Amino acid sequence: MVAHPRSAVPDAFPPAGVTAIVFDVVGTLVEPAVSVADTYAAAGRRQGVDLDPATVARRFATAWRRQESIDAAAATPFVTSRSRERERWREIVADVFGPGDATAAIFTDLWAHFALPQAWRPVPRGVTLAQTAIDAGLVVAVASNFDERLLDIAPHLDPLTRVAGVFPSSEIGWRKPAAEFFRQVERRLERRPEQLLYVGDDPDLDVMAAANAGWQSLLVG
Ligand SMILES: [Mg+2]
């Protein structure tokens, strides 16, 4: 059988030997219900700052990369915490909107917005994969470069409601692509690397990083 490139479930899924599947979250199981650029632009307007979504998108991409570089260059690369994750978003918002009285209020607004389950919507292909794995009797969990807000969102947001474990980087103390991120998940799921499959939408942070940790990995999206 030839798999259609848009097929929701690849051949041989779950792969032989895998007993637990761990999904990335953003872009894999859920995505922003309204684009990040539009959401930021609207938050800016509420504080009297008019920035068009295209400018937001360009500045956001640069700001995002700057924060990734900071983590990569840290004394212990990709180590993280709740305060580091909050600071990441504070600095991204500051990079997008620039210095000024409104920026702090915009950050507070956006932090609260993305803590709401309704700020997110399921990704159909990810939902199908997660359900296929659950139906096959595997343990399904999520592990994500995210913060403690994910713990409050997950019980209210399909398909995160279906998973057995939710592991944001802020809680396990490491971000992808660090191997220690995957080691921490192995301990929590009591599995060896070869028993684990990581599913994600990022070729580097998800697929390559998981493979480097000895896991099987699958690119989706
Ligand atoms: Mg992702």
mmCIF file of N, CA and C and ligand atoms in Angstrom, residues 24 26 28 201 206, ligand 1:
data_model
loop_
_atom_site.group_PDB
_atom_site.id
_atom_site.type_symbol
_atom_site.label_atom_id
_atom_site.label_comp_id
_atom_site.label_asym_id
_atom_site.label_seq_id
_atom_site.Cartn_x
_atom_site.Cartn_y
_atom_site.Cartn_z
ATOM 1 N N ASP A 24 4.714 16.491 20.859
ATOM 2 C CA ASP A 24 4.859 17.936 20.969
ATOM 3 C C ASP A 24 3.438 18.512 21.042
ATOM 4 N N VAL A 26 2.372 22.452 20.488
ATOM 5 C CA VAL A 26 1.983 23.530 19.557
ATOM 6 C C VAL A 26 2.406 23.181 18.133
ATOM 7 N N THR A 28 1.442 20.569 16.636
ATOM 8 C CA THR A 28 1.322 19.117 16.493
ATOM 9 C C THR A 28 -0.060 18.644 16.932
ATOM 10 N N ASP A 201 6.230 18.630 14.983
ATOM 11 C CA ASP A 201 6.167 19.344 13.701
ATOM 12 C C ASP A 201 7.456 20.079 13.375
ATOM 13 N N ASP A 206 12.147 18.726 17.400
ATOM 14 C CA ASP A 206 11.386 17.511 17.717
ATOM 15 C C ASP A 206 12.095 16.259 17.193
HETATM 16 MG MG MG B 1 5.617 22.364 17.673
#
